[in-house]
Amino acid sequence: MHLLKSAVAMLFVASVITSCSKDDNDGGSTPPPTPKKTVLVANNTTLGKVLTDSTGKTLYFFSNDAQGTPTCKDGCVAAWPVFYVAADKLTLDTSLDKNDFTTVTRPDGSKQTAYKGWPLYYYVNDAAAGDTKGENVGNIWFVAKPDYTVMVANFQLHGNDGKDYVLDNTGTIALGTGASKYLVDDRGRTLYKFANDKSGKNNFTNTDETHNAIWPIYEVSEVKNVPTGFSKTDFAIITVLGKKQITYKGWPLYYFGADAKVMGANKGVSVPSPNVWPVVYTTTAAAPLP
């Protein structure tokens, strides 16, 4: 009887130990699932690196938002729904920099997430993860990419003289109201060419940094990605006094210092008079040979 009681007691203890061990193992070896990143980078076989949400749905930039303020509203939003994740909930692909993401306020007071100043949208006709049916719609909607070297703005040109201008279909700056399509950098800063330059030849920049600050060069070491509708072969890199400057159709590209790094500012189109420092687009003719 004594032996039987001892055996029963030992079985009970073993059972308790086993049970505790299972509980401990379950708690230690099955951590809670890691939530998906709220912004991912997908590799599209045609378009390259593309920003998506956590489910793989493609995100887009709108060229009309060239000043960083959302302009797609009312019926537009039905086709291009807003992407928003609160800043404290934003988790990113490891290749992305959280400092590139901001929250902007929409016309109706609601919030929207922006990347490098560009508000982010979905496209309603993208039914499945990986769809990019919104790419280049109207030549003003582009998939959001982390590596654009240039982007397209579609906005009113407003010169330093206070007058409104347009870039006409011949590539000429003329007085007028209405949006014009033109090249900006990846953060929406306006790019210009200098009428006195030649193909691959910067005739403005010199050793005087005060002089150069008026029209700083757009320094780029590599042309990574350009919007649909542009040929990457139209862009190149030249060396100017030890700095790398991007060219488009042979034209070296510059910023205007008085734009003060403000997204969408384009005051340089009238300085010192129209067409001396115009913006550029697909209508721009190739630079003349030196």
Short mmCIF file of C-alpha atoms in Angstrom, two decimals:
data_model
loop_
_atom_site.label_atom_id
_atom_site.label_comp_id
_atom_site.label_asym_id
_atom_site.label_seq_id
_atom_site.Cartn_x
_atom_site.Cartn_y
_atom_site.Cartn_z
CA MET A 1 0.00 0.00 0.00
CA HIS A 2 2.83 2.36 0.90
CA LEU A 3 4.51 1.64 -2.42
CA LEU A 4 1.24 2.26 -4.28
CA LYS A 5 0.74 5.65 -2.58
CA SER A 6 4.33 6.65 -3.42
CA ALA A 7 3.84 5.71 -7.06
CA VAL A 8 0.62 7.70 -7.29
CA ALA A 9 2.29 10.71 -5.66
CA MET A 10 5.20 10.56 -8.10
CA LEU A 11 2.83 10.38 -11.08
CA PHE A 12 0.95 13.44 -9.77
CA VAL A 13 4.15 15.46 -9.36
CA ALA A 14 5.36 14.44 -12.83
CA SER A 15 2.02 15.47 -14.29
CA VAL A 16 2.19 18.88 -12.64
CA ILE A 17 5.78 19.43 -13.80
CA THR A 18 4.89 18.39 -17.35
CA SER A 19 1.87 20.68 -17.37
CA CYS A 20 3.91 23.64 -16.10
CA SER A 21 6.62 22.89 -18.62
CA LYS A 22 4.08 22.94 -21.46
CA ASP A 23 2.67 26.24 -20.24
CA ASP A 24 6.14 27.75 -20.01
CA ASN A 25 7.10 26.51 -23.47
CA ASP A 26 3.88 27.79 -25.02
CA GLY A 27 4.47 31.22 -23.51
CA GLY A 28 8.10 31.37 -24.58
CA SER A 29 8.08 29.78 -28.02
CA THR A 30 4.92 31.32 -29.50
CA PRO A 31 5.38 35.10 -29.44
CA PRO A 32 2.55 37.30 -30.67
CA PRO A 33 2.61 37.75 -34.47
CA THR A 34 4.63 40.72 -35.70
CA PRO A 35 2.30 43.28 -37.27
CA LYS A 36 2.87 44.04 -40.94
CA LYS A 37 4.64 47.27 -41.84
CA THR A 38 2.17 50.02 -42.73
CA VAL A 39 4.31 51.10 -45.71
CA LEU A 40 6.23 48.54 -47.74
CA VAL A 41 8.49 48.66 -50.80
CA ALA A 42 7.48 46.21 -53.53
CA ASN A 43 9.51 45.31 -56.61
CA ASN A 44 7.40 45.74 -59.73
CA THR A 45 8.83 44.02 -62.81
CA THR A 46 7.97 47.02 -65.02
CA LEU A 47 8.17 50.03 -62.73
CA GLY A 48 10.84 49.04 -60.22
CA LYS A 49 10.49 49.92 -56.54
CA VAL A 50 6.97 50.97 -55.58
CA LEU A 51 5.48 52.05 -52.24
CA THR A 52 2.51 50.00 -51.02
CA ASP A 53 0.38 49.71 -47.90
CA SER A 54 0.56 46.71 -45.55
CA THR A 55 -1.58 44.59 -47.90
CA GLY A 56 0.49 45.34 -51.00
CA LYS A 57 -1.92 47.91 -52.49
CA THR A 58 -0.03 50.48 -54.59
CA LEU A 59 0.29 54.11 -53.45
CA TYR A 60 0.39 57.13 -55.79
CA PHE A 61 1.56 60.75 -56.15
CA PHE A 62 -0.62 63.44 -57.74
CA SER A 63 1.22 66.08 -59.81
CA ASN A 64 -1.39 68.71 -58.90
CA ASP A 65 -0.21 68.43 -55.28
CA ALA A 66 3.06 70.13 -56.27
CA GLN A 67 2.91 72.45 -53.27
CA GLY A 68 2.45 69.62 -50.79
CA THR A 69 -1.22 70.42 -50.15
CA PRO A 70 -3.79 67.78 -51.17
CA THR A 71 -5.87 69.03 -54.09
CA CYS A 72 -7.77 65.81 -54.91
CA LYS A 73 -11.17 66.19 -53.26
CA ASP A 74 -14.88 65.52 -53.72
CA GLY A 75 -15.39 63.30 -56.79
CA CYS A 76 -11.64 62.95 -57.27
CA VAL A 77 -11.30 61.15 -53.94
CA ALA A 78 -13.87 58.58 -55.03
CA ALA A 79 -11.39 57.49 -57.71
CA TRP A 80 -8.26 58.20 -55.69
CA PRO A 81 -8.91 57.33 -52.02
CA VAL A 82 -6.68 58.91 -49.38
CA PHE A 83 -3.95 56.95 -47.60
CA TYR A 84 -3.53 57.84 -43.94
CA VAL A 85 -1.79 56.23 -41.00
CA ALA A 86 -1.29 58.20 -37.78
CA ALA A 87 2.37 59.11 -37.26
CA ASP A 88 2.62 57.06 -34.06
CA LYS A 89 1.25 53.99 -35.90
CA LEU A 90 3.49 54.34 -38.96
CA THR A 91 5.88 51.41 -39.39
CA LEU A 92 8.11 51.20 -42.44
CA ASP A 93 10.09 48.94 -44.70
CA THR A 94 13.69 48.98 -43.45
CA SER A 95 14.83 50.77 -46.63
CA LEU A 96 12.62 53.80 -45.88
CA ASP A 97 13.39 56.82 -43.68
CA LYS A 98 10.68 57.84 -41.25
CA ASN A 99 11.79 61.48 -41.59
CA ASP A 100 10.49 61.39 -45.19
CA PHE A 101 6.93 60.83 -43.94
CA THR A 102 4.69 63.62 -42.69
CA THR A 103 1.00 64.19 -42.01
CA VAL A 104 -0.80 66.90 -43.99
CA THR A 105 -4.25 68.40 -43.51
CA ARG A 106 -6.79 68.03 -46.30
CA PRO A 107 -9.26 70.76 -47.38
CA ASP A 108 -12.00 69.14 -45.28
CA GLY A 109 -9.78 69.06 -42.18
CA SER A 110 -9.05 65.32 -42.32
CA LYS A 111 -5.49 63.95 -42.37
CA GLN A 112 -3.36 62.34 -45.06
CA THR A 113 0.08 60.75 -45.04
CA ALA A 114 2.69 62.31 -47.34
CA TYR A 115 6.05 60.98 -48.55
CA LYS A 116 8.81 63.49 -49.37
CA GLY A 117 6.05 66.11 -49.31
CA TRP A 118 3.76 64.28 -51.77
CA PRO A 119 0.35 63.27 -50.32
CA LEU A 120 -0.30 59.55 -50.88
CA TYR A 121 -3.37 58.01 -52.55
CA TYR A 122 -4.78 54.68 -53.73
CA TYR A 123 -6.41 54.08 -57.11
CA VAL A 124 -9.92 52.63 -56.99
CA ASN A 125 -9.35 50.38 -60.03
CA ASP A 126 -6.42 48.59 -58.39
CA ALA A 127 -8.37 45.53 -57.33
CA ALA A 128 -5.48 43.38 -56.14
CA ALA A 129 -2.14 43.78 -54.44
CA GLY A 130 0.49 44.69 -57.00
CA ASP A 131 -1.92 46.35 -59.46
CA THR A 132 -0.61 49.65 -60.88
CA LYS A 133 -3.49 50.66 -63.14
CA GLY A 134 -3.26 54.26 -61.93
CA GLU A 135 0.23 54.76 -63.34
CA ASN A 136 0.46 57.85 -65.60
CA VAL A 137 -3.32 58.43 -65.68
CA GLY A 138 -3.76 61.83 -67.31
CA ASN A 139 0.04 62.22 -67.23
CA ILE A 140 -0.42 63.52 -63.68
CA TRP A 141 -0.79 60.39 -61.51
CA PHE A 142 2.33 58.34 -60.81
CA VAL A 143 3.08 55.37 -58.61
CA ALA A 144 4.90 56.49 -55.47
CA LYS A 145 8.54 55.42 -55.66
CA PRO A 146 11.33 55.85 -53.13
CA ASP A 147 13.95 56.56 -55.81
CA TYR A 148 12.61 59.15 -58.25
CA THR A 149 15.38 61.46 -59.43
CA VAL A 150 12.81 63.84 -60.95
CA MET A 151 9.04 64.11 -60.74
CA VAL A 152 6.28 65.99 -62.60
CA ALA A 153 4.46 69.00 -61.16
CA ASN A 154 1.21 70.28 -62.66
CA PHE A 155 0.67 73.72 -61.26
CA GLN A 156 0.37 77.44 -61.96
CA LEU A 157 3.67 79.19 -62.70
CA HIS A 158 3.94 82.40 -60.70
CA GLY A 159 7.01 84.51 -61.42
CA ASN A 160 9.13 86.61 -59.11
CA ASP A 161 7.50 89.63 -60.79
CA GLY A 162 4.10 88.61 -59.40
CA LYS A 163 2.70 87.63 -62.81
CA ASP A 164 1.20 84.29 -63.84
CA TYR A 165 2.80 82.25 -66.60
CA VAL A 166 2.29 78.99 -68.47
CA LEU A 167 4.69 76.65 -70.24
CA ASP A 168 3.09 76.34 -73.68
CA ASN A 169 3.18 73.34 -75.99
CA THR A 170 6.30 74.65 -77.70
CA GLY A 171 8.25 74.71 -74.46
CA THR A 172 8.05 78.52 -74.20
CA ILE A 173 7.15 80.52 -71.07
CA ALA A 174 4.22 82.85 -71.80
CA LEU A 175 1.84 84.99 -69.76
CA GLY A 176 -1.26 83.03 -68.81
CA THR A 177 -3.24 81.27 -66.11
CA GLY A 178 -3.66 77.55 -65.68
CA ALA A 179 -1.60 74.57 -64.66
CA SER A 180 1.58 73.67 -66.52
CA LYS A 181 3.40 70.35 -66.38
CA TYR A 182 7.12 70.69 -65.62
CA LEU A 183 9.98 68.84 -63.96
CA VAL A 184 10.75 69.08 -60.26
CA ASP A 185 13.07 67.06 -58.04
CA ASP A 186 11.83 64.15 -55.94
CA ARG A 187 10.69 66.56 -53.20
CA GLY A 188 8.80 68.90 -55.52
CA ARG A 189 11.44 71.62 -55.86
CA THR A 190 11.25 73.31 -59.27
CA LEU A 191 14.05 72.72 -61.80
CA TYR A 192 15.17 75.23 -64.44
CA LYS A 193 17.45 75.43 -67.45
CA PHE A 194 19.63 78.41 -68.43
CA ALA A 195 19.13 79.76 -71.95
CA ASN A 196 22.86 80.44 -72.40
CA ASP A 197 23.94 76.87 -71.64
CA LYS A 198 24.86 74.35 -74.31
CA SER A 199 24.41 70.60 -74.47
CA GLY A 200 26.26 69.15 -71.50
CA LYS A 201 27.87 72.54 -70.81
CA ASN A 202 27.11 74.70 -67.75
CA ASN A 203 27.92 78.32 -68.63
CA PHE A 204 26.63 79.85 -65.40
CA THR A 205 28.34 78.22 -62.42
CA ASN A 206 31.76 79.56 -61.47
CA THR A 207 34.04 79.62 -58.41
CA ASP A 208 31.99 82.37 -56.69
CA GLU A 209 29.65 80.60 -54.27
CA THR A 210 27.63 83.80 -53.76
CA HIS A 211 26.96 83.86 -57.50
CA ASN A 212 26.08 80.16 -57.52
CA ALA A 213 23.64 80.50 -54.62
CA ILE A 214 21.34 82.49 -56.92
CA TRP A 215 20.97 79.46 -59.21
CA PRO A 216 22.29 76.37 -57.38
CA ILE A 217 22.88 73.29 -59.49
CA TYR A 218 20.78 70.18 -58.92
CA GLU A 219 23.46 67.81 -57.70
CA VAL A 220 22.82 64.15 -58.50
CA SER A 221 25.39 61.38 -58.58
CA GLU A 222 23.14 58.92 -60.43
CA VAL A 223 19.90 58.99 -62.42
CA LYS A 224 17.85 56.34 -60.63
CA ASN A 225 14.24 56.63 -61.75
CA VAL A 226 12.17 59.00 -63.88
CA PRO A 227 8.39 59.23 -64.34
CA THR A 228 6.56 57.35 -67.07
CA GLY A 229 6.51 59.47 -70.22
CA PHE A 230 10.18 60.41 -69.88
CA SER A 231 13.12 58.52 -71.32
CA LYS A 232 15.91 57.83 -68.86
CA THR A 233 18.37 58.23 -71.74
CA ASP A 234 17.42 61.94 -71.96
CA PHE A 235 19.07 62.44 -68.57
CA ALA A 236 22.80 62.43 -67.89
CA ILE A 237 25.35 63.57 -65.31
CA ILE A 238 28.08 66.14 -65.96
CA THR A 239 30.86 67.35 -63.68
CA VAL A 240 30.92 71.07 -62.88
CA LEU A 241 33.81 72.31 -60.76
CA GLY A 242 33.97 68.95 -58.99
CA LYS A 243 30.19 68.68 -58.50
CA LYS A 244 27.82 66.29 -60.27
CA GLN A 245 24.94 68.03 -62.08
CA ILE A 246 22.03 66.34 -63.81
CA THR A 247 21.08 67.32 -67.36
CA TYR A 248 17.85 66.83 -69.33
CA LYS A 249 18.06 66.73 -73.12
CA GLY A 250 21.52 68.17 -72.63
CA TRP A 251 20.34 71.10 -70.47
CA PRO A 252 22.04 71.35 -67.04
CA LEU A 253 19.33 71.67 -64.37
CA TYR A 254 19.29 74.25 -61.58
CA TYR A 255 17.22 75.45 -58.65
CA PHE A 256 16.31 79.11 -58.07
CA GLY A 257 17.72 80.31 -54.75
CA ALA A 258 14.76 82.61 -54.07
CA ASP A 259 12.41 79.60 -54.21
CA ALA A 260 13.98 78.92 -50.80
CA LYS A 261 13.59 75.14 -51.02
CA VAL A 262 9.81 75.55 -50.88
CA MET A 263 7.90 72.73 -52.55
CA GLY A 264 6.13 74.05 -55.64
CA ALA A 265 7.66 77.55 -55.69
CA ASN A 266 8.54 78.54 -59.27
CA LYS A 267 9.46 82.22 -59.10
CA GLY A 268 12.47 81.81 -61.37
CA VAL A 269 10.41 81.67 -64.58
CA SER A 270 10.38 85.48 -64.83
CA VAL A 271 14.01 86.17 -63.82
CA PRO A 272 15.37 88.43 -65.23
CA SER A 273 12.74 88.00 -67.94
CA PRO A 274 10.70 85.02 -69.21
CA ASN A 275 12.60 82.27 -71.05
CA VAL A 276 16.02 83.10 -69.63
CA TRP A 277 15.49 80.50 -66.87
CA PRO A 278 12.45 78.48 -67.98
CA VAL A 279 11.12 75.27 -66.47
CA VAL A 280 11.38 72.10 -68.59
CA TYR A 281 9.10 69.32 -69.77
CA THR A 282 8.79 66.87 -72.65
CA THR A 283 8.08 69.85 -74.95
CA THR A 284 11.54 71.29 -74.21
CA ALA A 285 13.82 71.13 -77.26
CA ALA A 286 17.27 69.56 -76.92
CA ALA A 287 20.07 71.91 -75.91
CA PRO A 288 22.24 73.21 -78.77
CA LEU A 289 25.66 71.68 -79.23
CA PRO A 290 28.61 73.66 -77.84
#
